[in-house]
Short mmCIF file of C-alpha atoms in Angstrom, two decimals:
data_model
loop_
_atom_site.label_atom_id
_atom_site.label_comp_id
_atom_site.label_asym_id
_atom_site.label_seq_id
_atom_site.Cartn_x
_atom_site.Cartn_y
_atom_site.Cartn_z
CA MET Z 1433 151.00 -106.39 100.97
CA PRO Z 1434 150.71 -102.62 100.49
CA HIS Z 1435 152.04 -101.41 97.09
CA GLY Z 1436 153.28 -98.02 98.29
CA PRO Z 1437 156.98 -96.93 98.86
CA ARG Z 1438 158.98 -99.35 100.98
CA SER Z 1439 162.44 -97.62 101.02
CA ASN Z 1440 163.91 -94.20 100.64
CA ALA Z 1441 164.56 -95.00 96.91
CA ASP Z 1442 160.91 -95.73 96.46
CA TRP Z 1443 159.80 -92.33 97.91
CA ILE Z 1444 162.28 -90.59 95.35
CA ALA Z 1445 160.71 -92.92 92.53
CA CYS Z 1446 157.22 -92.09 93.47
CA ALA Z 1447 157.85 -88.15 93.70
CA PRO Z 1448 156.60 -86.00 90.82
CA ARG Z 1449 159.07 -85.80 87.93
CA SER Z 1450 159.97 -82.29 88.70
CA GLN Z 1451 161.09 -83.18 92.17
CA ARG Z 1452 163.13 -86.30 90.97
CA GLN Z 1453 164.93 -84.14 88.39
CA GLY Z 1454 165.74 -81.58 91.07
CA PHE Z 1455 166.99 -84.08 93.48
CA LEU Z 1456 169.30 -85.59 90.97
CA ALA Z 1457 170.50 -82.34 89.49
CA ALA Z 1458 171.51 -81.31 93.02
CA LEU Z 1459 173.98 -84.19 93.44
CA SER Z 1460 177.63 -84.01 92.60
CA ASP Z 1461 179.14 -86.51 90.05
CA PRO Z 1462 180.78 -88.50 92.86
CA ALA Z 1463 177.41 -88.60 94.86
CA LEU Z 1464 175.69 -89.86 91.71
CA LEU Z 1465 178.30 -92.55 91.30
CA ALA Z 1466 178.01 -93.67 94.96
CA MET Z 1467 174.24 -93.85 94.97
CA PRO Z 1468 174.05 -97.51 93.96
CA TRP Z 1469 176.38 -98.56 96.77
CA VAL Z 1470 174.49 -96.57 99.56
CA PHE Z 1471 172.34 -99.26 100.88
CA ASP Z 1472 170.57 -97.00 103.26
CA LEU Z 1473 168.89 -95.41 100.19
CA TRP Z 1474 167.66 -98.84 98.90
CA ALA Z 1475 167.04 -100.93 101.81
CA MET Z 1476 163.69 -102.29 102.75
CA PRO Z 1477 162.49 -101.93 106.45
CA HIS Z 1478 163.29 -105.60 107.22
CA GLN Z 1479 166.97 -105.19 105.79
CA VAL Z 1480 167.67 -102.35 108.28
CA PRO Z 1481 169.37 -103.24 111.64
CA PRO Z 1482 166.99 -102.54 114.55
CA PRO Z 1483 168.04 -99.75 116.83
CA GLY Z 1484 169.14 -100.39 120.52
CA SER Z 1485 171.54 -102.64 122.30
CA TRP Z 1486 171.34 -106.24 121.08
CA ARG Z 1487 173.60 -109.20 120.62
CA THR Z 1488 171.96 -110.97 117.77
CA TRP Z 1489 169.74 -109.61 114.93
CA VAL Z 1490 167.53 -112.38 113.35
CA CYS Z 1491 166.44 -111.38 109.75
CA LEU Z 1492 163.63 -113.85 109.33
CA GLY Z 1493 161.87 -114.03 105.87
CA GLY Z 1494 160.42 -116.10 103.03
CA ARG Z 1495 162.47 -117.36 100.16
CA GLY Z 1496 163.85 -114.46 98.09
CA ALA Z 1497 162.88 -111.95 100.59
CA GLY Z 1498 166.30 -110.13 100.46
CA LYS Z 1499 167.81 -111.73 103.56
CA THR Z 1500 171.25 -112.46 101.87
CA ARG Z 1501 171.43 -108.83 100.77
CA ALA Z 1502 170.78 -107.71 104.37
CA GLY Z 1503 173.55 -109.94 105.66
CA ALA Z 1504 176.06 -108.80 103.13
CA GLU Z 1505 175.35 -105.24 103.55
CA TRP Z 1506 175.43 -105.57 107.39
CA VAL Z 1507 178.90 -107.12 107.11
CA ARG Z 1508 179.94 -104.17 104.87
CA ALA Z 1509 178.60 -101.64 107.36
CA GLN Z 1510 180.68 -103.34 110.11
CA VAL Z 1511 184.11 -103.55 108.27
CA GLU Z 1512 184.08 -100.23 106.23
CA GLY Z 1513 185.40 -96.98 107.46
CA ALA Z 1514 184.69 -93.50 106.09
CA ARG Z 1515 187.42 -94.05 103.34
CA PRO Z 1516 188.53 -97.30 101.79
CA ARG Z 1517 191.55 -97.69 104.04
CA ASP Z 1518 190.01 -96.29 107.20
CA PRO Z 1519 189.07 -98.91 109.95
CA GLY Z 1520 185.55 -99.87 110.61
CA ARG Z 1521 183.79 -100.94 113.63
CA ALA Z 1522 184.79 -104.58 113.09
CA ALA Z 1523 188.11 -106.08 112.02
CA ARG Z 1524 187.45 -109.88 112.10
CA VAL Z 1525 184.19 -111.36 110.99
CA ALA Z 1526 183.00 -114.96 110.89
CA LEU Z 1527 180.93 -116.16 108.08
CA VAL Z 1528 179.07 -119.41 108.86
CA GLY Z 1529 176.69 -121.30 106.51
CA GLU Z 1530 175.32 -124.83 106.41
CA THR Z 1531 178.27 -125.84 104.30
CA PHE Z 1532 181.60 -124.18 103.09
CA ASP Z 1533 180.36 -124.34 99.48
CA GLN Z 1534 177.23 -122.39 100.48
CA VAL Z 1535 179.23 -119.76 102.29
CA ARG Z 1536 181.33 -119.34 99.25
CA GLU Z 1537 178.64 -119.49 96.59
CA VAL Z 1538 175.93 -117.67 98.39
CA MET Z 1539 177.28 -115.35 101.12
CA ILE Z 1540 180.57 -114.37 99.17
CA PHE Z 1541 180.15 -114.87 95.52
CA GLY Z 1542 176.28 -114.89 95.19
CA ASP Z 1543 174.27 -112.31 93.30
CA SER Z 1544 173.56 -110.65 96.66
CA GLY Z 1545 176.75 -111.63 98.43
CA ILE Z 1546 179.54 -109.55 99.83
CA LEU Z 1547 181.53 -109.09 96.56
CA ALA Z 1548 178.48 -108.13 94.66
CA CYS Z 1549 177.46 -105.55 97.26
CA CYS Z 1550 180.97 -103.84 97.80
CA PRO Z 1551 181.94 -100.74 95.50
CA PRO Z 1552 185.19 -101.23 93.65
CA ASP Z 1553 187.54 -99.34 95.84
CA ARG Z 1554 186.35 -101.21 98.87
CA ARG Z 1555 185.97 -104.68 97.43
CA PRO Z 1556 187.74 -107.37 99.41
CA ALA Z 1557 190.17 -109.87 97.87
CA TRP Z 1558 189.26 -113.56 98.10
CA GLU Z 1559 192.01 -115.77 99.51
CA ALA Z 1560 190.92 -119.36 98.44
CA THR Z 1561 193.58 -121.31 100.28
CA ARG Z 1562 192.81 -119.51 103.61
CA ARG Z 1563 188.97 -119.26 103.01
CA ARG Z 1564 188.80 -115.63 103.77
CA LEU Z 1565 188.19 -112.20 102.49
CA VAL Z 1566 190.54 -109.46 103.03
CA TRP Z 1567 189.44 -105.70 102.68
CA PRO Z 1568 191.65 -102.80 101.70
CA ASN Z 1569 191.72 -101.60 105.27
CA GLY Z 1570 192.93 -104.94 106.50
CA ALA Z 1571 189.67 -106.26 107.97
CA THR Z 1572 189.04 -109.95 107.31
CA ALA Z 1573 186.03 -112.36 107.08
CA GLN Z 1574 186.78 -116.04 107.52
CA ALA Z 1575 184.30 -118.84 106.07
CA PHE Z 1576 183.11 -121.68 108.28
CA SER Z 1577 180.87 -124.71 107.69
CA ALA Z 1578 178.20 -125.45 110.40
CA HIS Z 1579 178.97 -129.13 109.72
CA GLU Z 1580 182.46 -128.62 111.25
CA PRO Z 1581 181.59 -126.82 114.69
CA GLU Z 1582 185.08 -127.65 116.18
CA ALA Z 1583 186.65 -125.42 113.46
CA LEU Z 1584 185.22 -122.41 115.50
CA ARG Z 1585 187.37 -123.34 118.41
CA GLY Z 1586 190.40 -121.02 118.69
CA PRO Z 1587 189.49 -118.23 116.40
CA GLN Z 1588 187.89 -114.95 117.84
CA PHE Z 1589 185.73 -112.39 116.21
CA ASP Z 1590 184.04 -108.98 116.75
CA ALA Z 1591 181.13 -109.74 114.28
CA ALA Z 1592 179.51 -112.66 112.51
CA TRP Z 1593 177.07 -113.48 109.91
CA ALA Z 1594 175.18 -116.82 110.28
CA ASP Z 1595 173.19 -117.88 107.08
CA GLU Z 1596 170.19 -120.29 107.12
CA LEU Z 1597 170.67 -121.25 110.80
CA GLY Z 1598 167.29 -122.95 110.54
CA LYS Z 1599 168.57 -125.85 108.41
CA TRP Z 1600 171.95 -126.43 110.05
CA LYS Z 1601 172.20 -130.14 110.86
CA LYS Z 1602 174.59 -129.44 113.91
CA ALA Z 1603 172.93 -126.22 114.85
CA THR Z 1604 173.33 -126.27 118.66
CA GLU Z 1605 177.00 -127.27 118.44
CA ALA Z 1606 177.89 -124.85 115.77
CA TRP Z 1607 176.03 -121.93 117.32
CA ASP Z 1608 177.33 -122.52 120.74
CA MET Z 1609 180.94 -122.55 119.44
CA LEU Z 1610 180.23 -119.40 117.39
CA GLN Z 1611 179.08 -117.69 120.55
CA PHE Z 1612 182.39 -118.54 122.53
CA ALA Z 1613 184.29 -117.08 119.54
CA LEU Z 1614 182.38 -113.85 119.32
CA ARG Z 1615 184.33 -112.04 121.95
CA LEU Z 1616 186.54 -109.28 120.52
CA GLY Z 1617 185.75 -105.62 120.81
CA GLU Z 1618 183.42 -103.68 123.15
CA ASP Z 1619 180.13 -104.88 121.57
CA PRO Z 1620 180.46 -108.08 119.43
CA ARG Z 1621 177.35 -108.69 117.34
CA CYS Z 1622 175.89 -111.22 114.91
CA ILE Z 1623 173.23 -111.26 112.20
CA VAL Z 1624 171.37 -114.37 111.40
CA THR Z 1625 169.62 -114.48 108.01
CA THR Z 1626 167.21 -117.47 107.70
CA THR Z 1627 164.02 -118.82 106.59
CA PRO Z 1628 162.13 -120.10 109.50
CA ARG Z 1629 162.34 -123.78 110.40
CA VAL Z 1630 161.06 -125.95 113.28
CA GLN Z 1631 164.33 -126.04 115.15
CA ASP Z 1632 165.13 -125.80 118.89
CA THR Z 1633 168.20 -123.67 118.40
CA LEU Z 1634 166.47 -121.06 116.37
CA ARG Z 1635 163.47 -120.93 118.60
CA ALA Z 1636 165.61 -120.63 121.64
CA LEU Z 1637 167.58 -117.77 120.10
CA LEU Z 1638 164.48 -115.82 119.25
CA ASP Z 1639 163.32 -116.16 122.94
CA LEU Z 1640 166.59 -114.37 124.29
CA PRO Z 1641 166.11 -110.93 125.44
CA SER Z 1642 169.33 -110.02 123.66
CA THR Z 1643 167.84 -110.97 120.22
CA VAL Z 1644 165.90 -108.71 117.90
CA MET Z 1645 164.09 -109.66 114.83
CA THR Z 1646 162.95 -108.32 111.47
CA HIS Z 1647 160.63 -110.17 109.19
CA ALA Z 1648 159.32 -110.03 105.59
CA PRO Z 1649 157.44 -112.39 103.22
CA THR Z 1650 158.79 -113.24 99.74
CA HIS Z 1651 156.40 -110.84 98.29
CA ALA Z 1652 158.03 -107.99 100.00
CA ASN Z 1653 160.91 -108.24 97.46
CA ARG Z 1654 158.72 -108.86 94.48
CA ALA Z 1655 160.40 -105.97 92.49
CA TRP Z 1656 163.54 -108.13 92.21
CA LEU Z 1657 161.76 -111.44 91.63
CA ALA Z 1658 160.72 -112.99 88.42
CA PRO Z 1659 156.93 -112.55 88.07
CA SER Z 1660 156.71 -116.23 86.92
CA PHE Z 1661 158.40 -117.47 90.02
CA LEU Z 1662 155.89 -115.52 92.22
CA ALA Z 1663 152.96 -116.88 90.30
CA GLU Z 1664 154.22 -120.51 90.29
CA VAL Z 1665 155.08 -120.71 94.03
CA GLU Z 1666 151.83 -118.88 95.04
CA ALA Z 1667 149.84 -121.25 92.83
CA ARG Z 1668 151.63 -124.33 94.23
CA TYR Z 1669 152.10 -123.36 97.97
CA GLY Z 1670 149.85 -120.41 98.63
CA GLY Z 1671 147.52 -121.14 101.58
CA THR Z 1672 149.48 -124.25 102.66
CA ARG Z 1673 151.39 -124.67 105.78
CA LEU Z 1674 154.73 -125.06 103.90
CA GLY Z 1675 153.85 -121.80 102.07
CA ARG Z 1676 153.26 -119.95 105.23
CA GLN Z 1677 156.80 -121.05 106.34
CA GLU Z 1678 158.69 -120.70 102.99
CA LEU Z 1679 156.82 -117.79 101.44
CA GLU Z 1680 155.31 -115.85 104.40
CA GLY Z 1681 158.41 -116.47 106.46
CA LEU Z 1682 156.52 -117.35 109.59
CA MET Z 1683 157.92 -119.51 112.36
CA LEU Z 1684 155.57 -122.43 112.54
CA GLY Z 1685 156.40 -125.38 114.81
CA ASP Z 1686 155.17 -128.51 116.53
CA VAL Z 1687 154.68 -128.58 120.23
CA GLU Z 1688 156.02 -131.61 122.09
CA GLY Z 1689 153.70 -134.56 121.69
CA SER Z 1690 151.63 -132.92 118.85
CA LEU Z 1691 148.95 -135.12 117.57
CA PHE Z 1692 149.29 -133.48 114.25
CA PRO Z 1693 152.98 -132.74 113.57
CA GLN Z 1694 153.82 -130.71 110.48
CA ALA Z 1695 155.34 -133.75 108.64
CA LEU Z 1696 151.90 -135.41 108.99
CA LEU Z 1697 150.12 -132.54 107.67
CA GLU Z 1698 152.50 -132.13 104.74
CA ARG Z 1699 151.60 -135.78 103.82
CA ALA Z 1700 147.94 -134.92 103.96
CA ARG Z 1701 148.19 -132.36 101.09
CA LEU Z 1702 145.65 -133.09 98.39
CA ASP Z 1703 147.21 -133.47 94.83
CA GLY Z 1704 144.71 -133.56 92.02
CA PRO Z 1705 140.98 -132.82 91.78
CA LEU Z 1706 138.39 -133.40 94.41
CA PRO Z 1707 136.73 -136.74 94.48
CA ASP Z 1708 132.89 -137.23 94.14
CA PHE Z 1709 131.72 -136.92 97.70
CA ASP Z 1710 128.91 -139.22 99.13
CA ARG Z 1711 128.51 -136.78 101.99
CA VAL Z 1712 129.50 -133.13 102.97
CA VAL Z 1713 129.04 -131.63 106.34
CA VAL Z 1714 129.85 -128.32 107.86
CA ALA Z 1715 130.85 -128.37 111.61
CA LEU Z 1716 130.25 -125.48 113.75
CA ASP Z 1717 131.92 -124.74 117.23
CA PRO Z 1718 129.91 -121.48 118.00
CA ALA Z 1719 130.84 -118.60 120.17
CA VAL Z 1720 127.46 -118.00 121.87
CA THR Z 1721 128.16 -114.46 122.58
CA GLY Z 1722 129.61 -112.03 120.04
CA GLY Z 1723 131.82 -108.92 120.18
CA ALA Z 1724 135.47 -108.08 120.52
CA GLY Z 1725 135.95 -110.26 123.55
CA ALA Z 1726 134.34 -113.40 122.18
CA ASP Z 1727 136.24 -116.47 121.08
CA LEU Z 1728 136.61 -117.43 117.41
CA CYS Z 1729 133.73 -119.39 116.11
CA GLY Z 1730 135.05 -122.54 114.36
CA ILE Z 1731 133.45 -123.39 111.07
CA VAL Z 1732 135.01 -126.20 108.95
CA ALA Z 1733 133.60 -127.99 105.77
CA VAL Z 1734 134.48 -131.53 105.15
CA GLY Z 1735 133.55 -133.96 102.39
CA ALA Z 1736 133.65 -137.84 102.59
CA VAL Z 1737 133.81 -140.82 100.16
CA THR Z 1738 132.11 -143.71 101.94
CA GLN Z 1739 132.18 -146.39 99.37
CA GLY Z 1740 132.99 -149.95 100.70
CA PRO Z 1741 133.52 -150.89 104.38
CA PRO Z 1742 134.08 -148.16 106.96
CA GLY Z 1743 137.79 -148.78 107.08
CA ASP Z 1744 138.03 -147.63 103.39
CA TRP Z 1745 136.05 -144.27 103.90
CA ARG Z 1746 138.03 -141.15 103.10
CA ALA Z 1747 137.69 -137.43 103.74
CA VAL Z 1748 138.83 -134.18 102.43
CA VAL Z 1749 138.82 -130.83 104.55
CA LEU Z 1750 137.60 -128.37 102.05
CA GLU Z 1751 137.46 -125.06 103.95
CA ASP Z 1752 138.15 -123.33 107.20
CA ALA Z 1753 135.50 -120.62 107.37
CA SER Z 1754 136.13 -119.75 111.01
CA LEU Z 1755 135.58 -116.13 112.10
CA LYS Z 1756 135.35 -113.88 115.06
CA ALA Z 1757 131.64 -112.81 114.81
CA SER Z 1758 130.17 -109.59 116.24
CA SER Z 1759 126.97 -111.37 116.96
CA PRO Z 1760 125.45 -114.93 117.06
CA THR Z 1761 123.47 -114.20 113.85
CA GLU Z 1762 126.87 -113.50 112.07
CA TRP Z 1763 128.30 -116.94 112.74
CA ALA Z 1764 125.02 -118.66 111.97
CA GLN Z 1765 125.01 -116.81 108.57
CA ALA Z 1766 128.60 -117.80 108.06
CA ALA Z 1767 127.94 -121.47 108.85
CA ILE Z 1768 125.00 -121.59 106.49
CA ASP Z 1769 126.90 -119.82 103.74
CA ALA Z 1770 129.44 -122.46 104.06
CA MET Z 1771 126.89 -125.11 103.54
CA ASN Z 1772 125.56 -123.60 100.56
CA ARG Z 1773 129.09 -123.15 99.04
CA HIS Z 1774 129.86 -126.84 99.49
CA ARG Z 1775 126.22 -127.97 99.03
CA ALA Z 1776 126.54 -129.75 102.43
CA ASP Z 1777 124.02 -132.28 103.74
CA ARG Z 1778 124.09 -131.32 107.28
CA LEU Z 1779 125.35 -128.80 109.88
CA ILE Z 1780 127.11 -130.37 112.91
CA ALA Z 1781 126.72 -128.07 115.81
CA GLU Z 1782 128.36 -128.32 119.30
CA THR Z 1783 125.83 -127.28 121.88
CA ASN Z 1784 127.80 -127.51 125.10
CA GLN Z 1785 127.49 -123.69 125.41
CA GLY Z 1786 124.15 -122.55 124.44
CA GLY Z 1787 122.28 -125.65 124.03
CA ASP Z 1788 119.04 -125.28 122.07
CA LEU Z 1789 119.96 -121.61 121.63
CA VAL Z 1790 122.52 -122.62 119.06
CA VAL Z 1791 119.90 -124.30 116.96
CA SER Z 1792 117.41 -121.45 117.43
CA VAL Z 1793 119.97 -118.92 116.12
CA LEU Z 1794 120.72 -121.00 113.10
CA GLN Z 1795 116.94 -121.43 112.44
CA THR Z 1796 116.45 -117.63 112.52
CA VAL Z 1797 118.75 -117.53 109.36
CA ASP Z 1798 117.52 -120.66 107.65
CA PRO Z 1799 114.25 -122.38 109.27
CA MET Z 1800 114.96 -125.55 107.24
CA VAL Z 1801 118.53 -125.97 108.06
CA PRO Z 1802 119.24 -129.66 108.87
CA VAL Z 1803 121.29 -129.74 112.18
CA ARG Z 1804 122.78 -132.49 114.17
CA LYS Z 1805 123.57 -131.45 117.69
CA VAL Z 1806 126.65 -132.85 119.30
CA HIS Z 1807 127.81 -132.64 122.84
CA ALA Z 1808 131.42 -132.89 124.24
CA SER Z 1809 131.64 -135.35 127.20
CA ARG Z 1810 135.54 -135.93 126.83
CA GLY Z 1811 138.39 -133.44 126.84
CA LYS Z 1812 139.66 -131.94 123.58
CA GLY Z 1813 142.75 -134.02 123.38
CA ALA Z 1814 140.90 -137.23 123.97
CA ARG Z 1815 138.37 -136.32 121.21
CA ALA Z 1816 141.11 -135.44 118.83
CA GLU Z 1817 143.23 -138.66 119.28
CA PRO Z 1818 141.02 -140.75 116.92
CA VAL Z 1819 140.95 -138.08 114.42
CA ALA Z 1820 144.72 -137.96 114.37
CA ALA Z 1821 144.75 -141.68 113.80
CA LEU Z 1822 142.73 -141.10 110.58
CA TYR Z 1823 145.50 -138.76 109.43
CA GLU Z 1824 148.15 -141.29 110.31
CA GLN Z 1825 146.28 -143.86 108.09
CA GLY Z 1826 146.28 -141.38 105.27
CA ARG Z 1827 142.53 -141.28 105.20
CA VAL Z 1828 142.24 -137.50 105.45
CA LYS Z 1829 143.51 -134.87 102.89
CA HIS Z 1830 143.70 -131.06 102.89
CA THR Z 1831 142.94 -128.61 100.19
CA ARG Z 1832 144.83 -125.39 100.16
CA GLY Z 1833 144.03 -122.30 102.34
CA LEU Z 1834 143.99 -124.15 105.53
CA GLY Z 1835 147.20 -122.66 107.18
CA ALA Z 1836 145.41 -121.14 110.33
CA LEU Z 1837 143.66 -124.39 110.92
CA GLU Z 1838 146.89 -126.41 110.44
CA ASP Z 1839 148.70 -124.06 112.96
CA GLN Z 1840 146.20 -124.97 115.64
CA MET Z 1841 146.35 -128.63 114.84
CA THR Z 1842 150.12 -128.73 115.45
CA GLN Z 1843 149.50 -127.46 118.91
CA MET Z 1844 147.00 -130.17 119.87
CA THR Z 1845 148.30 -132.82 122.16
CA THR Z 1846 146.87 -135.68 124.33
CA ARG Z 1847 147.15 -133.15 127.22
CA GLY Z 1848 144.94 -130.80 125.39
CA PHE Z 1849 145.61 -127.67 123.44
CA GLN Z 1850 148.98 -126.08 124.09
CA GLY Z 1851 148.47 -122.91 122.10
CA SER Z 1852 146.88 -119.60 123.29
CA GLY Z 1853 143.12 -119.19 123.38
CA SER Z 1854 140.64 -121.89 122.43
CA PRO Z 1855 141.23 -124.31 119.49
CA ASP Z 1856 137.87 -123.58 117.88
CA ARG Z 1857 139.06 -124.50 114.42
CA VAL Z 1858 140.38 -127.74 115.51
CA ASP Z 1859 137.21 -128.42 117.50
CA ALA Z 1860 135.13 -127.96 114.34
CA LEU Z 1861 137.25 -130.21 112.36
CA VAL Z 1862 137.16 -132.94 114.93
CA TRP Z 1863 133.22 -132.77 114.99
CA ALA Z 1864 133.22 -132.95 111.19
CA LEU Z 1865 135.44 -135.85 110.85
CA THR Z 1866 133.74 -137.78 113.73
CA ALA Z 1867 130.31 -137.24 112.28
CA LEU Z 1868 131.50 -138.34 108.79
CA ILE Z 1869 133.64 -141.24 109.53
CA LEU Z 1870 134.14 -142.16 113.24
CA ASP Z 1871 130.51 -141.93 114.52
CA PRO Z 1872 128.24 -141.15 111.59
CA GLY Z 1873 125.09 -141.86 113.55
CA GLU Z 1874 121.95 -140.12 112.23
CA VAL Z 1875 123.95 -138.43 109.40
CA TRP Z 1876 123.58 -141.73 107.38
CA HIS Z 1877 119.92 -142.29 108.24
CA THR Z 1878 118.66 -139.65 105.76
CA PRO Z 1879 118.85 -139.62 102.05
CA ARG Z 1880 121.23 -137.08 100.61
CA VAL Z 1881 119.48 -134.08 98.99
CA ARG Z 1882 121.74 -131.28 97.74
CA SER Z 1883 120.21 -128.00 96.62
CA LEU Z 1884 121.45 -126.65 93.34
#
């Protein structure tokens, strides 16, 4: 993340002392008192409504990225007029959360909720028995639970705030009922604030042409988060698929029929130290040509423990060193560097494209590199199926930092790869695990020698 100014307030804070003093001195006393409540001054880019004509704004972000504040301030902007009793753009707002308690404790009474964001002369009153807020200008916001979609039948609104849509248990029913209720005024709109989840309703919403999106990782809001929190979650979840979802705020999902669904990959997370490996290989799925138009070159390092019968063998995926190389020499060097980092016994190289040229390129970098050539005679999905079985048996674990590889894995099916481009990272992984556990072949016929 860049560490420069992220909001108008940042630009003021970063200005020379003389400019800051001059700016503040030019403000009247009322203007100085109003500054904390002028969100346009403090908002980060992902907290600002996108321009243009849209029906739904999805504010997508990691945990603690400032999504709740964005939702609360957007509601303020809809209901407030120029003066406390002047009407605003919206007069009837729906507040929908996973449960009623979450609406009350987070969206309304939370540290970044509506009451905390409203200045004293515009602060709404909470009517607990009616589950609603009432502003001085008469605007109201009614609380609803997504667990009770039918409660949205009957009421009608000109604005809505839906929080954490990604984890609603009855997402489709509740969202549909909200859309039917959002029918007042000339241009009823809704903001959705959520951490991304693998969920059909959210994914379908993001695909609509009437939806706009802003996005930010947790780190974007670091100025308002405890340093110890950031350090802990980065240490624990950084580089994992869960971290990419919960911290980076990325929409990650499984395709239908995935051989490696997200839940399977989460169970493969390695807890504790690395074991003492009996064998380590680096697998290479080369891009024979280089340059901007070349495919990614898959490079994956895997270690295996092969004590006991083959059914007891285990593996750990150590690194995804894949890269888009500018030349064959660059990917050859990267593969050999990975071998040296992990003191690998052998390089497993796919030679469908390039044939002996692949080995020749590797030997120009290291004439003594031990290479096992492999050739694909089956489709990618068929080759990946037995590897997926190893994961289902709990025989493969993942270290941190494999998020990009895991993203590709979730899109691999029996029908082949369902993502864009080529699954070079997955191909390299499949070759490595096949060579170590499923079809060791000549890898086991030579004594292990590791350079120090």
